[in-house]
Short mmCIF file of C-alpha atoms in Angstrom, two decimals:
data_model
loop_
_atom_site.label_atom_id
_atom_site.label_comp_id
_atom_site.label_asym_id
_atom_site.label_seq_id
_atom_site.Cartn_x
_atom_site.Cartn_y
_atom_site.Cartn_z
CA MET A 1 19.11 155.58 267.67
CA LEU A 2 20.93 159.01 267.87
CA LYS A 3 21.55 157.96 271.55
CA ARG A 4 22.56 154.58 270.78
CA LEU A 5 25.24 155.66 268.61
CA THR A 6 26.67 158.36 270.79
CA ASN A 7 26.52 155.54 273.54
CA LEU A 8 28.42 153.45 271.10
CA LEU A 9 30.80 155.65 270.19
CA THR A 10 31.41 156.69 273.54
CA LEU A 11 31.49 153.67 275.27
CA LYS A 12 35.41 153.07 275.25
CA ARG A 13 35.74 156.72 276.81
CA ARG A 14 33.00 155.86 279.12
CA SER A 15 34.59 152.86 280.26
CA ARG A 16 37.49 154.73 281.30
CA GLU A 17 36.31 158.00 282.76
CA LYS A 18 33.75 156.34 284.92
CA GLN A 19 35.06 153.06 286.54
CA PRO A 20 31.75 150.78 287.46
CA GLU A 21 31.47 150.94 291.18
CA ILE A 22 32.30 147.08 291.27
CA GLY A 23 32.40 145.09 294.86
CA SER A 24 31.10 148.68 296.67
CA THR A 25 28.82 147.56 299.42
CA PRO A 26 30.23 148.75 302.74
CA ALA A 27 32.04 145.89 304.19
CA ASP A 28 34.82 145.42 306.71
CA VAL A 29 37.38 142.77 306.68
CA VAL A 30 36.99 140.84 309.84
CA HIS A 31 40.10 138.06 309.34
CA ARG A 32 42.66 137.72 307.07
CA GLU A 33 45.02 134.64 306.10
CA ASN A 34 46.96 133.84 303.39
CA LYS A 35 45.88 135.55 300.42
CA TRP A 36 42.15 135.48 301.04
CA ARG A 37 39.77 137.66 303.65
CA LEU A 38 36.47 137.02 304.97
CA LEU A 39 34.41 140.14 304.21
CA HIS A 40 31.27 141.06 306.64
CA TYR A 41 28.94 143.53 305.06
CA ARG A 42 27.83 146.30 307.26
CA PRO A 43 24.25 145.42 308.22
CA ARG A 44 21.58 147.74 307.41
CA THR A 45 21.21 151.10 310.21
CA GLU A 46 18.38 149.20 311.52
CA GLY A 47 20.05 146.31 311.90
CA PRO A 48 20.11 142.31 310.99
CA ALA A 49 16.10 141.07 310.92
CA TYR A 50 17.23 137.55 310.78
CA LYS A 51 19.05 135.68 313.94
CA THR A 52 21.17 133.42 311.19
CA PRO A 53 24.18 134.94 309.43
CA ILE A 54 24.99 133.83 305.35
CA LEU A 55 28.35 133.25 304.78
CA LEU A 56 28.71 133.71 300.28
CA VAL A 57 31.63 131.32 298.55
CA PRO A 58 32.44 132.46 295.21
CA SER A 59 34.71 130.61 292.79
CA LEU A 60 38.19 130.22 293.64
CA ILE A 61 38.70 131.52 290.07
CA ASN A 62 36.58 134.40 290.00
CA ARG A 63 36.89 137.63 291.99
CA HIS A 64 34.20 137.70 294.85
CA TYR A 65 32.67 141.06 293.54
CA VAL A 66 30.65 138.37 291.05
CA LEU A 67 28.17 138.53 294.38
CA ASP A 68 28.94 142.68 294.92
CA LEU A 69 28.74 143.52 291.12
CA MET A 70 27.83 147.12 291.36
CA PRO A 71 25.00 149.32 293.17
CA GLY A 72 21.47 147.77 292.40
CA ARG A 73 22.68 144.88 290.71
CA SER A 74 24.77 143.64 294.00
CA PHE A 75 23.26 140.18 295.66
CA ALA A 76 24.70 141.13 298.64
CA GLU A 77 23.63 144.36 299.24
CA TRP A 78 20.09 143.26 299.09
CA LEU A 79 20.61 140.47 301.03
CA VAL A 80 21.75 143.21 303.50
CA GLY A 81 18.81 145.27 302.24
CA GLN A 82 16.18 142.78 303.30
CA GLY A 83 17.89 142.44 306.50
CA HIS A 84 20.07 139.57 306.40
CA ASP A 85 23.34 139.50 308.10
CA VAL A 86 26.05 139.10 304.93
CA TYR A 87 29.65 137.68 304.78
CA CYS A 88 31.66 136.83 301.85
CA ILE A 89 35.12 135.17 301.45
CA ASP A 90 37.35 136.83 298.78
CA TRP A 91 39.90 134.17 298.39
CA GLY A 92 42.68 136.84 296.81
CA THR A 93 45.19 136.49 294.03
CA PRO A 94 47.21 133.53 294.27
CA THR A 95 51.16 134.03 294.23
CA GLY A 96 53.97 131.48 293.35
CA GLU A 97 54.16 129.55 296.98
CA ASP A 98 50.32 128.91 296.62
CA ARG A 99 51.03 126.18 294.35
CA TYR A 100 51.36 123.95 296.81
CA LEU A 101 47.85 124.68 298.07
CA THR A 102 45.95 121.66 298.90
CA PHE A 103 42.56 121.01 298.23
CA ASP A 104 42.17 119.99 301.73
CA ASP A 105 43.85 123.43 302.75
CA VAL A 106 41.03 125.49 300.90
CA CYS A 107 38.24 123.40 301.87
CA GLU A 108 38.88 122.29 305.56
CA THR A 109 41.09 125.08 306.87
CA TYR A 110 40.18 128.09 304.95
CA LEU A 111 36.90 127.43 304.27
CA GLY A 112 36.41 125.68 307.68
CA ARG A 113 38.09 128.89 309.69
CA ALA A 114 35.48 131.45 307.87
CA VAL A 115 32.15 129.08 308.49
CA ARG A 116 33.58 128.73 312.61
CA LYS A 117 34.08 132.78 312.70
CA VAL A 118 30.82 133.27 310.96
CA ALA A 119 28.34 130.94 313.02
CA ARG A 120 30.25 131.79 316.35
CA SER A 121 28.95 135.50 315.77
CA SER A 122 25.76 134.74 315.46
CA GLU A 123 23.38 134.01 318.48
CA THR A 124 22.37 130.93 317.03
CA GLY A 125 26.15 129.77 316.82
CA LYS A 126 25.09 128.59 312.97
CA THR A 127 25.22 130.08 309.74
CA HIS A 128 23.84 129.59 306.44
CA LEU A 129 26.09 128.60 303.70
CA LEU A 130 25.56 129.87 300.12
CA GLY A 131 28.25 128.89 297.29
CA TYR A 132 28.64 129.63 293.92
CA CYS A 133 30.18 127.69 291.40
CA LEU A 134 33.16 126.11 292.03
CA GLY A 135 32.07 127.36 295.72
CA GLY A 136 29.48 125.34 295.86
CA THR A 137 31.45 122.88 295.06
CA LEU A 138 34.03 123.43 298.30
CA THR A 139 30.72 124.33 300.53
CA THR A 140 28.62 121.34 299.49
CA ILE A 141 31.99 118.81 300.54
CA TYR A 142 32.21 121.25 303.78
CA ALA A 143 28.48 120.36 304.53
CA ALA A 144 29.02 116.73 304.19
CA LYS A 145 31.77 116.41 306.92
CA HIS A 146 30.72 119.56 309.10
CA GLN A 147 26.70 120.00 310.15
CA GLU A 148 27.54 121.20 313.59
CA TYR A 149 27.80 124.96 312.07
CA LEU A 150 25.51 125.40 309.10
CA ALA A 151 21.51 126.18 309.34
CA GLY A 152 21.25 125.70 305.78
CA HIS A 153 23.02 125.19 302.90
CA ILE A 154 22.58 127.22 299.09
CA ALA A 155 24.06 125.32 296.38
CA LEU A 156 24.17 127.44 293.12
CA ALA A 157 24.99 126.82 289.84
CA ALA A 158 27.65 124.37 291.68
CA PRO A 159 28.99 121.29 289.54
CA ILE A 160 28.13 117.87 291.59
CA ASN A 161 28.23 115.47 289.10
CA PHE A 162 31.14 115.91 286.91
CA HIS A 163 30.87 113.23 284.26
CA ASP A 164 27.87 115.41 282.00
CA ASP A 165 27.78 116.20 278.28
CA GLY A 166 29.54 119.45 278.60
CA LEU A 167 32.62 120.25 277.31
CA LEU A 168 35.06 120.77 280.18
CA SER A 169 33.60 117.45 281.22
CA ARG A 170 34.58 116.24 277.91
CA TRP A 171 38.03 118.13 277.76
CA THR A 172 39.70 116.90 280.93
CA ARG A 173 38.62 113.27 280.08
CA THR A 174 40.36 113.42 276.87
CA GLU A 175 43.01 110.24 277.31
CA THR A 176 46.14 113.19 276.02
CA PHE A 177 44.95 115.99 278.58
CA ASP A 178 47.30 115.68 281.15
CA VAL A 179 46.98 117.56 284.61
CA ASP A 180 50.87 116.53 285.98
CA LYS A 181 52.30 117.89 283.35
CA LEU A 182 50.04 121.41 283.48
CA VAL A 183 50.82 121.84 286.84
CA GLU A 184 54.34 120.82 286.55
CA ALA A 185 54.82 123.32 283.86
CA ASN A 186 52.85 126.20 285.63
CA GLY A 187 52.69 126.04 289.23
CA ASN A 188 49.24 128.19 289.38
CA VAL A 189 46.71 127.36 286.63
CA PRO A 190 47.47 130.85 284.80
CA TRP A 191 44.19 132.26 284.15
CA GLN A 192 44.83 132.73 280.84
CA LEU A 193 44.41 129.44 279.96
CA MET A 194 41.81 129.03 282.26
CA GLN A 195 39.72 131.93 280.50
CA GLY A 196 40.43 130.81 276.80
CA ALA A 197 39.06 127.33 277.78
CA PHE A 198 35.54 129.16 278.67
CA HIS A 199 35.91 131.45 275.46
CA LEU A 200 35.91 128.00 273.59
CA LEU A 201 32.73 126.64 275.56
CA ARG A 202 30.73 129.26 273.23
CA PRO A 203 33.23 130.79 270.63
CA THR A 204 30.81 132.93 269.48
CA MET A 205 29.69 134.42 272.73
CA ASN A 206 31.42 137.25 272.07
CA LEU A 207 29.49 138.41 268.82
CA SER A 208 26.77 137.80 270.24
CA LYS A 209 27.39 140.05 272.91
CA ALA A 210 28.13 142.64 270.40
CA VAL A 211 25.21 142.35 268.46
CA TYR A 212 23.06 142.57 272.15
CA LEU A 213 25.32 145.70 273.06
CA VAL A 214 24.27 147.46 269.99
CA ASP A 215 20.71 146.41 270.69
CA ARG A 216 21.16 147.78 274.42
CA ALA A 217 22.85 150.25 273.64
CA TRP A 218 20.07 153.67 274.29
CA ASP A 219 19.75 152.32 278.21
CA ASP A 220 22.72 153.86 279.97
CA GLN A 221 21.96 151.46 283.24
CA PHE A 222 22.00 148.60 280.92
CA LEU A 223 25.57 149.92 279.69
CA ASP A 224 26.80 150.36 283.31
CA GLY A 225 25.46 147.05 284.56
CA PHE A 226 27.64 146.13 280.76
CA VAL A 227 30.83 147.60 281.84
CA ALA A 228 31.01 146.01 285.17
CA LYS A 229 30.18 142.62 284.00
CA GLU A 230 32.87 142.66 281.37
CA THR A 231 35.15 144.00 283.90
CA TRP A 232 34.71 141.33 286.32
CA ALA A 233 34.85 138.94 283.49
CA ASN A 234 38.43 140.00 282.22
CA ASP A 235 39.67 140.18 286.04
CA ASN A 236 40.25 136.64 286.95
CA VAL A 237 42.69 134.48 289.26
CA SER A 238 45.10 131.58 288.60
CA PHE A 239 44.07 128.43 289.94
CA PRO A 240 46.75 127.38 292.32
CA GLY A 241 48.28 124.49 291.11
CA GLU A 242 48.24 121.46 294.05
CA ALA A 243 44.32 122.05 294.24
CA TYR A 244 43.59 122.15 290.36
CA ARG A 245 45.64 118.47 289.72
CA ARG A 246 43.24 117.41 292.74
CA TYR A 247 39.89 118.81 291.14
CA ILE A 248 40.69 117.81 287.73
CA ASP A 249 41.85 114.37 289.08
CA GLU A 250 39.64 113.26 291.50
CA LEU A 251 36.60 115.46 290.41
CA TYR A 252 36.44 115.93 286.95
CA ILE A 253 38.04 112.87 286.04
CA GLY A 254 37.21 110.00 288.76
CA ASN A 255 34.34 111.78 289.75
CA LYS A 256 35.07 110.84 292.84
CA LEU A 257 31.96 113.07 295.16
CA ILE A 258 29.30 111.31 293.96
CA ALA A 259 30.95 107.74 293.77
CA GLY A 260 31.52 108.50 297.95
CA GLU A 261 34.89 108.02 297.11
CA PHE A 262 36.78 111.72 297.76
CA ALA A 263 38.22 112.71 300.81
CA LEU A 264 38.64 115.68 303.18
CA GLY A 265 41.33 115.49 305.61
CA GLY A 266 41.59 111.97 305.08
CA THR A 267 37.95 110.76 305.92
CA PRO A 268 35.42 109.80 303.13
CA VAL A 269 33.04 112.98 302.42
CA ARG A 270 29.82 110.98 301.40
CA LEU A 271 27.18 113.16 300.01
CA GLU A 272 24.34 111.38 301.88
CA ASP A 273 25.79 112.80 305.50
CA ILE A 274 24.17 115.74 304.23
CA GLU A 275 21.01 116.75 307.10
CA ASN A 276 20.72 120.04 306.95
CA PRO A 277 18.22 122.20 305.02
CA THR A 278 19.80 122.45 301.55
CA LEU A 279 18.68 124.23 298.30
CA VAL A 280 19.88 123.60 295.28
CA LEU A 281 19.87 125.99 291.94
CA ALA A 282 20.49 124.90 288.51
CA PHE A 283 20.16 126.93 285.20
CA GLU A 284 18.89 125.73 282.35
CA HIS A 285 20.82 127.71 279.48
CA ASP A 286 24.61 127.24 281.87
CA HIS A 287 27.15 125.86 279.42
CA ILE A 288 29.49 125.66 282.44
CA VAL A 289 27.59 123.55 284.91
CA PRO A 290 25.05 121.65 283.44
CA ALA A 291 21.85 121.96 284.88
CA ASP A 292 21.80 117.85 285.40
CA SER A 293 25.26 118.32 286.99
CA ALA A 294 24.42 120.52 289.58
CA ALA A 295 20.98 119.49 290.08
CA VAL A 296 21.93 115.81 291.05
CA LEU A 297 23.30 117.11 294.69
CA VAL A 298 19.15 117.08 295.89
CA ASP A 299 19.12 113.27 294.99
CA GLU A 300 22.48 112.09 296.99
CA ILE A 301 21.76 113.86 300.35
CA SER A 302 19.44 112.79 303.08
CA SER A 303 17.70 115.78 303.87
CA ASP A 304 14.30 115.73 304.26
CA ASP A 305 14.07 119.32 303.86
CA LYS A 306 15.57 119.53 299.98
CA GLU A 307 14.64 121.21 297.00
CA VAL A 308 15.96 121.63 293.40
CA MET A 309 14.56 124.60 291.41
CA ARG A 310 16.26 124.99 287.68
CA LEU A 311 15.39 128.54 286.45
CA PRO A 312 16.04 129.80 283.23
CA GLY A 313 19.62 131.50 282.88
CA GLY A 314 22.86 131.09 282.33
CA HIS A 315 26.03 130.83 284.56
CA VAL A 316 26.96 134.51 284.94
CA GLY A 317 23.76 136.03 283.73
CA ALA A 318 20.90 134.17 285.99
CA VAL A 319 22.50 135.59 289.14
CA VAL A 320 24.04 138.70 288.54
CA SER A 321 21.14 140.20 285.62
CA ARG A 322 18.38 142.57 286.60
CA LYS A 323 15.99 139.18 286.19
CA ALA A 324 18.61 138.16 288.89
CA ALA A 325 16.90 141.30 291.05
CA GLU A 326 13.56 139.84 290.32
CA HIS A 327 13.65 136.14 290.29
CA LEU A 328 16.64 134.57 291.65
CA TRP A 329 17.48 136.57 294.58
CA PRO A 330 13.97 136.44 296.08
CA ILE A 331 13.73 132.96 296.02
CA ILE A 332 16.83 133.16 297.94
CA GLY A 333 15.92 135.11 300.30
CA GLN A 334 12.49 133.58 300.75
CA TRP A 335 14.67 130.13 301.42
CA LEU A 336 16.40 131.70 304.37
CA ALA A 337 14.04 133.94 305.78
CA ASP A 338 11.66 131.13 306.37
CA ARG A 339 14.29 128.67 307.72
CA ASP A 340 15.94 131.30 309.97
CA GLY A 341 13.63 130.71 312.64
CA ARG A 342 13.83 126.82 312.55
CA SER A 343 17.88 126.86 313.56
CA THR A 344 18.39 125.70 316.54
CA PRO A 345 20.06 127.98 319.24
CA VAL A 346 23.05 126.46 320.71
CA ALA A 347 25.25 127.87 322.86
CA ARG A 348 28.13 130.08 321.48
CA ALA A 349 30.66 127.71 323.08
CA GLU A 350 29.21 124.25 321.93
CA ALA A 351 29.01 125.51 318.40
CA ALA A 352 33.02 126.40 319.00
CA GLU A 353 33.25 122.29 319.62
CA MET H 1 11.98 146.67 261.44
CA ILE H 2 15.17 145.54 259.16
CA TRP H 3 16.95 145.71 262.87
CA ASP H 4 14.86 143.15 264.33
CA LEU H 5 14.80 141.06 261.20
CA TRP H 6 18.52 141.35 260.82
CA LYS H 7 18.45 140.18 264.93
CA LYS H 8 16.44 137.34 264.14
CA SER H 9 18.70 135.58 261.65
CA PHE H 10 21.75 136.38 263.53
CA TYR H 11 20.12 134.90 266.39
CA ALA H 12 19.52 131.61 264.68
CA TRP H 13 23.03 131.71 263.17
CA GLU H 14 24.74 132.16 266.37
CA ASN H 15 22.88 129.41 267.43
CA ALA H 16 23.16 126.91 264.79
CA THR H 17 27.57 127.69 264.62
CA ALA H 18 27.81 127.52 268.25
CA ASP H 19 26.11 123.65 268.41
CA TYR H 20 28.06 123.09 265.61
CA LEU H 21 31.20 124.17 267.25
CA GLU H 22 30.32 122.32 269.78
CA GLU H 23 30.04 119.69 268.25
CA VAL H 24 33.79 119.73 266.65
CA LEU H 25 35.43 120.76 269.72
CA LYS H 26 33.38 117.44 271.36
CA ASN H 27 35.43 115.09 268.71
CA PRO H 28 38.20 112.79 269.72
CA LEU H 29 40.02 113.65 266.50
CA VAL H 30 40.17 117.18 267.90
CA LEU H 31 40.54 116.84 271.33
CA GLY H 32 43.19 113.91 271.04
CA PRO H 33 46.04 116.47 268.96
CA SER H 34 44.76 119.54 271.03
CA GLY H 35 45.26 117.81 274.30
CA ALA H 36 49.23 116.52 272.32
CA VAL H 37 49.93 119.80 271.35
CA LEU H 38 49.23 121.71 275.09
CA ASN H 39 51.10 118.84 276.44
CA GLY H 40 54.26 119.42 274.23
CA MET H 41 54.10 123.06 275.09
CA MET H 42 54.31 122.31 278.80
CA LYS H 43 56.92 119.75 279.21
CA LEU H 44 58.87 122.62 276.98
CA LYS H 45 58.10 125.11 279.43
CA ALA H 46 59.30 122.53 282.45
CA LYS H 47 62.10 121.65 280.63
CA LYS H 48 62.90 125.23 280.15
CA GLN H 49 62.60 126.04 283.92
CA GLU H 50 64.33 123.29 284.83
CA ALA H 51 67.44 124.51 283.26
CA THR H 52 67.26 127.51 284.71
CA THR H 53 66.91 126.13 287.68
CA LYS H 54 69.99 124.43 287.61
CA TRP H 55 71.53 127.48 286.52
CA TRP H 56 71.08 129.48 289.43
CA SER H 57 71.63 126.59 292.05
CA SER H 58 74.80 125.94 290.77
CA MET H 59 75.68 129.43 291.50
CA GLY H 60 74.59 128.50 295.08
CA LEU H 61 71.52 130.63 295.11
CA PRO H 62 67.79 129.67 296.51
CA THR H 63 65.53 128.74 293.38
CA LYS H 64 62.46 130.26 292.53
CA HIS H 65 60.83 126.88 294.15
CA ASP H 66 63.05 127.23 297.22
CA GLN H 67 61.48 130.47 297.68
CA GLU H 68 57.87 129.14 297.33
CA ARG H 69 58.58 126.46 299.13
CA ALA H 70 59.84 128.20 302.35
CA LEU H 71 56.83 130.73 301.82
CA HIS H 72 53.78 128.15 301.65
CA ALA H 73 55.38 126.37 305.20
CA LEU H 74 55.61 130.02 306.84
CA ASN H 75 51.72 130.03 305.43
CA LYS H 76 51.53 127.11 306.93
CA LEU H 77 52.82 128.26 310.66
CA GLU H 78 50.24 130.49 310.28
CA SER H 79 47.72 128.60 309.70
CA ARG H 80 48.51 126.21 312.37
CA LEU H 81 48.67 129.46 314.77
CA LEU H 82 44.90 130.40 313.93
CA ASP H 83 44.12 126.89 314.94
CA MET H 84 45.58 126.96 318.14
CA GLU H 85 44.21 130.56 318.87
CA GLU H 86 40.83 128.96 317.86
CA GLU H 87 41.67 125.95 320.23
CA LEU H 88 42.13 128.45 323.16
CA TRP H 89 39.27 129.72 322.53
CA GLU H 90 37.46 126.82 322.77
CA LEU H 91 38.90 126.20 326.04
CA LYS H 92 37.84 129.52 327.59
CA GLN H 93 34.62 129.28 326.31
CA GLN H 94 34.45 125.52 327.88
CA LYS H 95 36.08 127.10 330.79
CA ASN H 96 33.57 130.20 331.40
CA GLN H 97 30.67 127.65 331.06
CA GLU H 98 31.60 125.71 333.26
CA GLN H 99 32.20 128.63 335.96
CA ALA H 100 29.12 129.49 335.62
CA ALA H 101 27.53 126.20 336.09
CA ALA H 102 29.40 125.71 339.25
CA GLU H 103 28.27 128.96 340.67
#
């Protein structure tokens, strides 16, 4: 009881004095372009145990370090420890000129280059691709068009069917919501606006978090994780304007991805073209991406090796919590390991074609 | 004990309130006017920007949009150069392979 009280009273000082070690898994920047960077986590000392690397693709509007939160709570660190060769995209912070950045620029040019770079670095000439949240929508669209570099694809809480019963879907389809005016006035869509919208998804969340904090305040490890998670949650980035316009217009309002009417680089994106091994992960208490909206991907693709898993947990907690380390991460690790030997080795030059 | 009991009732209240607020926030009677207010604010912001831009360009100075367009063009150029670098790399690999096959 006393420890709980002391910890609560010193929480502010604690977070100021002891900055959380966010995104601290050692990594090298192997490519830079505009604001985004491709990070390569340094493999464990004995070297990677698997032939096929994995590229992690986070959402455009959150910092990449959600997948590398802090030592002991880092998915990237865990994957490295398991012997995987891990890469991650850090989308960086868009500035004024990025209002003209299109969805094609992000998905075809930037993500495409990252995939090719990682695939060429491996002896199989292929890579696994894991997309989280909007990152999963991007990887799904990419996977439907470019399977030549992919050994497997994992869509983690990725929205695919945008006409669901969730609040975000309802809001964007409100007749009075005009995405063009929003982009014209702001250029990049301000993170404050989006964060406000996310808070409204569950307005009582902060109260609930406060009670949970008081309840677990005796646990130093929990407090460190809490501070790290809150640091991440309040460290958002704005959405490049043109990309946002298309994201809302064609995906949220038009639901064109599932209808097969979405196009990338001028050619249609058909989910049934995805033939690579695919794992779809959806979370039952996800308020941002309802489980059904994510799970539907498995019904749309024509891969022989496909699986959908509905797991308990919310959009963020299920990926970075201590429970994630016990449940979710081993599922992903095993899935990757099982498919490592199955990827057909191709010559690097062939992969480059 | 009392804490546990309080917690239970708090979470029950929190769940019920969150569900109720979700229904409110889904209601077209709330969404319609909220969207209209947001639109009004955005229109006002755009008008203010337009006025600033006109004043700025009347002095013969490049506007924020001019600078953004120029910087974006530079970024596009960088991407095109990187595309070409990749293509060159591929051609080199192909040539090396052909040479190796010929030997």
